[in-house]
Amino acid sequence: MKSTPLTVTSSNEPAAAPVSLDAAQTRKIVLAAYIGTALEWYDFFLFGTVAAIVFAPLFFPGDVPAMSIMGAFLSFGVGFAARPLGAVVFGHIGDKYGRRSALVITVMMMGLATTLIGFLPTYATAGVVAPILLTILRAVQGIAAGGEWGGATLLAIEYAPPKKRGLYAAIVQLGSPTGTLLSSGAVALAASLPGNAFLEWAWRVPFVISIVLVGVALWLRWKVEETPAFQQLASENKTEKMPVLELFRQVPGRLLLGIATYLYCNAGFFIITAFMISYVTRTLKLPGHVILTALTCGAIMQMVTLVVSGKLADRIGSTQTVIIGYVITLLLAFPMFWLVDTREPMYINLAMVLGLGLATVAYAPIGNVLTRLFPPHLHYSGLGLSANLSGLIAGFMPALATWFLMLSDGQSWGPALLLSLIAAISLIATLATLYVTRHQPD
């Protein structure tokens, strides 16, 4: 097949010399980034999917159901507290030694931690040791996740032709709804077993099979070549000895913008998924399969929206597309909860199609937006810390949304208000990002 020249450029420096790459090979690399990300997010999302249904009663039992759920969600949040550490560690590895090395390590860590969760004893068997071990393994998941998104996004963007960066970034983002589909589908299948099989043993199966998935992801990551952009930085001796420290020294203001811009993509998502599972099953007293089915519908719509949004970003600009997405999220926050409050499965499905689908417009090209905020030699650290410091806040959103629900006396306007506030913060930050990067090519 004929090779086409691919210009590897950065957001802050002149274009590098063209690198000749086979178009089919480039697509395979982006596909490998997507599949590896999807399998890694399957592991990470699996915890949130079963937090309220399984971990609350089995690992955090108590006389007050709301406190039991909050205990499970706090353990869930530990994974997000650990993500900035992963962003620092793997940002250092990715900016100094290469994207490929970091991505191979992250997928191994994530897969092993998830598999071990499937073998943990419960509180009834091991007492307080059980939630401690669960929380430790969740922290390991968080460290791995902290190094995943930035590296996978860079892998796609740094191989992408300049006019397809929005679409290629969106393809990697497809890993999130794919992970949602895989995790919610696996849990729904296990939950469909008769009697108490799900709580007794079947919940473990989706975790244990992660060992197979990690083998696939590791094989894909191992075959990927280092990106031409990083090879050029290394050959010109432009890599930093301590990239994370340089990030705080050179562009701390842009890092704050990156955190706020990405906030809804993290925080909003886990209110719509992890908290919503708890809200539907515990507050509305509906069967778990109702919300799991709705989340599956939403994830399917999310995949469609991501592709459309990625193509839109290549036409009108990535930052402009993110702004449109956040306006949509702001408008949908309350209507989504109103639909769920009907207790009708059809309307709950529609709520998740809106919440996870149409409100995902911003998520597709946001990696390209954040890349433009940082100099090339700090890309991995910049993307990783922007996503994961916002994730540090987002990880506690299900618990915070539960608190807002209690403040609103069990009425959905509490968590809906929280969701609106988060969307407003990210919208304002993206408008500021548009101003800061206005002289840079999209």
PDB file of C-alpha atoms in Angstrom, residues 246-365:
ATOM      1  CA  GLU A 246       8.749  21.416  34.933  1.00  0.00           C
ATOM      2  CA  LEU A 247       5.005  21.351  34.302  1.00  0.00           C
ATOM      3  CA  PHE A 248       4.333  23.068  37.629  1.00  0.00           C
ATOM      4  CA  ARG A 249       7.199  25.488  37.066  1.00  0.00           C
ATOM      5  CA  GLN A 250       6.470  26.472  33.459  1.00  0.00           C
ATOM      6  CA  VAL A 251       2.675  26.333  32.998  1.00  0.00           C
ATOM      7  CA  PRO A 252       0.834  26.017  36.357  1.00  0.00           C
ATOM      8  CA  GLY A 253      -2.008  28.275  35.183  1.00  0.00           C
ATOM      9  CA  ARG A 254      -2.649  26.128  32.137  1.00  0.00           C
ATOM     10  CA  LEU A 255      -2.711  23.053  34.330  1.00  0.00           C
ATOM     11  CA  LEU A 256      -5.517  24.621  36.392  1.00  0.00           C
ATOM     12  CA  LEU A 257      -7.412  25.356  33.190  1.00  0.00           C
ATOM     13  CA  GLY A 258      -6.900  21.768  32.044  1.00  0.00           C
ATOM     14  CA  ILE A 259      -8.252  20.392  35.331  1.00  0.00           C
ATOM     15  CA  ALA A 260     -11.400  22.535  35.205  1.00  0.00           C
ATOM     16  CA  THR A 261     -11.946  21.890  31.488  1.00  0.00           C
ATOM     17  CA  TYR A 262     -11.848  18.132  32.003  1.00  0.00           C
ATOM     18  CA  LEU A 263     -13.844  18.137  35.259  1.00  0.00           C
ATOM     19  CA  TYR A 264     -17.282  17.307  33.858  1.00  0.00           C
ATOM     20  CA  CYS A 265     -15.902  14.439  31.763  1.00  0.00           C
ATOM     21  CA  ASN A 266     -14.871  12.777  35.020  1.00  0.00           C
ATOM     22  CA  ALA A 267     -17.287  14.056  37.650  1.00  0.00           C
ATOM     23  CA  GLY A 268     -20.408  14.145  35.502  1.00  0.00           C
ATOM     24  CA  PHE A 269     -19.810  10.663  34.214  1.00  0.00           C
ATOM     25  CA  PHE A 270     -19.645   9.087  37.666  1.00  0.00           C
ATOM     26  CA  ILE A 271     -22.724  10.898  38.885  1.00  0.00           C
ATOM     27  CA  ILE A 272     -24.627   9.608  35.848  1.00  0.00           C
ATOM     28  CA  THR A 273     -23.294   6.059  36.260  1.00  0.00           C
ATOM     29  CA  ALA A 274     -22.133   5.026  39.755  1.00  0.00           C
ATOM     30  CA  PHE A 275     -24.433   7.378  41.698  1.00  0.00           C
ATOM     31  CA  MET A 276     -27.377   6.757  39.374  1.00  0.00           C
ATOM     32  CA  ILE A 277     -27.146   3.002  39.986  1.00  0.00           C
ATOM     33  CA  SER A 278     -27.452   3.674  43.717  1.00  0.00           C
ATOM     34  CA  TYR A 279     -30.246   6.238  43.232  1.00  0.00           C
ATOM     35  CA  VAL A 280     -32.375   3.935  41.076  1.00  0.00           C
ATOM     36  CA  THR A 281     -31.894   0.792  43.181  1.00  0.00           C
ATOM     37  CA  ARG A 282     -31.821   2.283  46.697  1.00  0.00           C
ATOM     38  CA  THR A 283     -33.932   5.438  46.513  1.00  0.00           C
ATOM     39  CA  LEU A 284     -36.419   4.544  43.774  1.00  0.00           C
ATOM     40  CA  LYS A 285     -36.428   0.850  44.812  1.00  0.00           C
ATOM     41  CA  LEU A 286     -36.199  -0.451  41.239  1.00  0.00           C
ATOM     42  CA  PRO A 287     -34.445  -3.707  40.224  1.00  0.00           C
ATOM     43  CA  GLY A 288     -30.777  -3.374  39.315  1.00  0.00           C
ATOM     44  CA  HIS A 289     -31.303  -4.615  35.764  1.00  0.00           C
ATOM     45  CA  VAL A 290     -33.422  -1.513  34.991  1.00  0.00           C
ATOM     46  CA  ILE A 291     -30.572   0.952  35.387  1.00  0.00           C
ATOM     47  CA  LEU A 292     -27.962  -1.463  33.999  1.00  0.00           C
ATOM     48  CA  THR A 293     -30.016  -1.832  30.826  1.00  0.00           C
ATOM     49  CA  ALA A 294     -30.416   1.937  30.618  1.00  0.00           C
ATOM     50  CA  LEU A 295     -26.663   2.456  31.032  1.00  0.00           C
ATOM     51  CA  THR A 296     -26.087  -0.008  28.203  1.00  0.00           C
ATOM     52  CA  CYS A 297     -28.416   2.024  25.956  1.00  0.00           C
ATOM     53  CA  GLY A 298     -26.616   5.194  26.974  1.00  0.00           C
ATOM     54  CA  ALA A 299     -23.199   3.707  26.245  1.00  0.00           C
ATOM     55  CA  ILE A 300     -24.295   2.670  22.761  1.00  0.00           C
ATOM     56  CA  MET A 301     -25.526   6.199  22.072  1.00  0.00           C
ATOM     57  CA  GLN A 302     -22.303   7.531  23.544  1.00  0.00           C
ATOM     58  CA  MET A 303     -20.257   5.611  20.987  1.00  0.00           C
ATOM     59  CA  VAL A 304     -22.278   7.089  18.137  1.00  0.00           C
ATOM     60  CA  THR A 305     -21.998  10.602  19.554  1.00  0.00           C
ATOM     61  CA  LEU A 306     -18.241  10.321  20.029  1.00  0.00           C
ATOM     62  CA  VAL A 307     -17.630   9.524  16.371  1.00  0.00           C
ATOM     63  CA  VAL A 308     -19.947  12.313  15.184  1.00  0.00           C
ATOM     64  CA  SER A 309     -18.395  14.760  17.636  1.00  0.00           C
ATOM     65  CA  GLY A 310     -14.865  13.803  16.571  1.00  0.00           C
ATOM     66  CA  LYS A 311     -15.709  14.528  12.943  1.00  0.00           C
ATOM     67  CA  LEU A 312     -17.387  17.787  13.954  1.00  0.00           C
ATOM     68  CA  ALA A 313     -14.229  18.811  15.812  1.00  0.00           C
ATOM     69  CA  ASP A 314     -12.176  18.378  12.636  1.00  0.00           C
ATOM     70  CA  ARG A 315     -14.604  20.710  10.843  1.00  0.00           C
ATOM     71  CA  ILE A 316     -15.244  23.525  13.341  1.00  0.00           C
ATOM     72  CA  GLY A 317     -12.446  23.067  15.880  1.00  0.00           C
ATOM     73  CA  SER A 318     -11.957  20.889  18.947  1.00  0.00           C
ATOM     74  CA  THR A 319     -12.397  23.643  21.549  1.00  0.00           C
ATOM     75  CA  GLN A 320     -15.575  24.939  19.914  1.00  0.00           C
ATOM     76  CA  THR A 321     -16.996  21.412  19.904  1.00  0.00           C
ATOM     77  CA  VAL A 322     -16.233  20.974  23.617  1.00  0.00           C
ATOM     78  CA  ILE A 323     -18.030  24.251  24.356  1.00  0.00           C
ATOM     79  CA  ILE A 324     -21.121  23.045  22.482  1.00  0.00           C
ATOM     80  CA  GLY A 325     -20.968  19.792  24.441  1.00  0.00           C
ATOM     81  CA  TYR A 326     -20.880  21.512  27.816  1.00  0.00           C
ATOM     82  CA  VAL A 327     -23.827  23.736  26.908  1.00  0.00           C
ATOM     83  CA  ILE A 328     -25.780  20.545  26.158  1.00  0.00           C
ATOM     84  CA  THR A 329     -24.799  18.975  29.490  1.00  0.00           C
ATOM     85  CA  LEU A 330     -25.921  22.072  31.355  1.00  0.00           C
ATOM     86  CA  LEU A 331     -29.319  21.989  29.654  1.00  0.00           C
ATOM     87  CA  LEU A 332     -29.842  18.255  30.269  1.00  0.00           C
ATOM     88  CA  ALA A 333     -28.918  17.949  33.963  1.00  0.00           C
ATOM     89  CA  PHE A 334     -32.388  18.438  35.460  1.00  0.00           C
ATOM     90  CA  PRO A 335     -34.454  16.840  32.635  1.00  0.00           C
ATOM     91  CA  MET A 336     -32.363  13.672  32.922  1.00  0.00           C
ATOM     92  CA  PHE A 337     -33.266  13.242  36.603  1.00  0.00           C
ATOM     93  CA  TRP A 338     -36.911  14.110  35.921  1.00  0.00           C
ATOM     94  CA  LEU A 339     -37.060  11.252  33.430  1.00  0.00           C
ATOM     95  CA  VAL A 340     -35.481   8.826  35.910  1.00  0.00           C
ATOM     96  CA  ASP A 341     -37.969   9.905  38.603  1.00  0.00           C
ATOM     97  CA  THR A 342     -40.853   8.573  36.506  1.00  0.00           C
ATOM     98  CA  ARG A 343     -39.676   5.053  37.458  1.00  0.00           C
ATOM     99  CA  GLU A 344     -40.627   3.966  33.939  1.00  0.00           C
ATOM    100  CA  PRO A 345     -37.886   1.856  32.288  1.00  0.00           C
ATOM    101  CA  MET A 346     -38.534   3.464  28.887  1.00  0.00           C
ATOM    102  CA  TYR A 347     -37.957   6.966  30.265  1.00  0.00           C
ATOM    103  CA  ILE A 348     -34.961   5.844  32.313  1.00  0.00           C
ATOM    104  CA  ASN A 349     -33.458   4.457  29.098  1.00  0.00           C
ATOM    105  CA  LEU A 350     -34.096   7.826  27.442  1.00  0.00           C
ATOM    106  CA  ALA A 351     -32.463   9.624  30.381  1.00  0.00           C
ATOM    107  CA  MET A 352     -29.284   7.591  29.977  1.00  0.00           C
ATOM    108  CA  VAL A 353     -29.317   8.065  26.201  1.00  0.00           C
ATOM    109  CA  LEU A 354     -29.372  11.817  26.866  1.00  0.00           C
ATOM    110  CA  GLY A 355     -26.996  11.778  29.845  1.00  0.00           C
ATOM    111  CA  LEU A 356     -24.373   9.434  28.433  1.00  0.00           C
ATOM    112  CA  GLY A 357     -25.119  10.013  24.765  1.00  0.00           C
ATOM    113  CA  LEU A 358     -25.837  13.595  23.773  1.00  0.00           C
ATOM    114  CA  ALA A 359     -23.997  14.957  26.800  1.00  0.00           C
ATOM    115  CA  THR A 360     -20.824  13.234  25.576  1.00  0.00           C
ATOM    116  CA  VAL A 361     -20.156  15.688  22.750  1.00  0.00           C
ATOM    117  CA  ALA A 362     -17.491  17.409  24.837  1.00  0.00           C
ATOM    118  CA  TYR A 363     -15.659  14.196  25.643  1.00  0.00           C
ATOM    119  CA  ALA A 364     -14.652  13.272  22.083  1.00  0.00           C
ATOM    120  CA  PRO A 365     -12.084  15.978  21.237  1.00  0.00           C
TER     121      PRO A 365
END
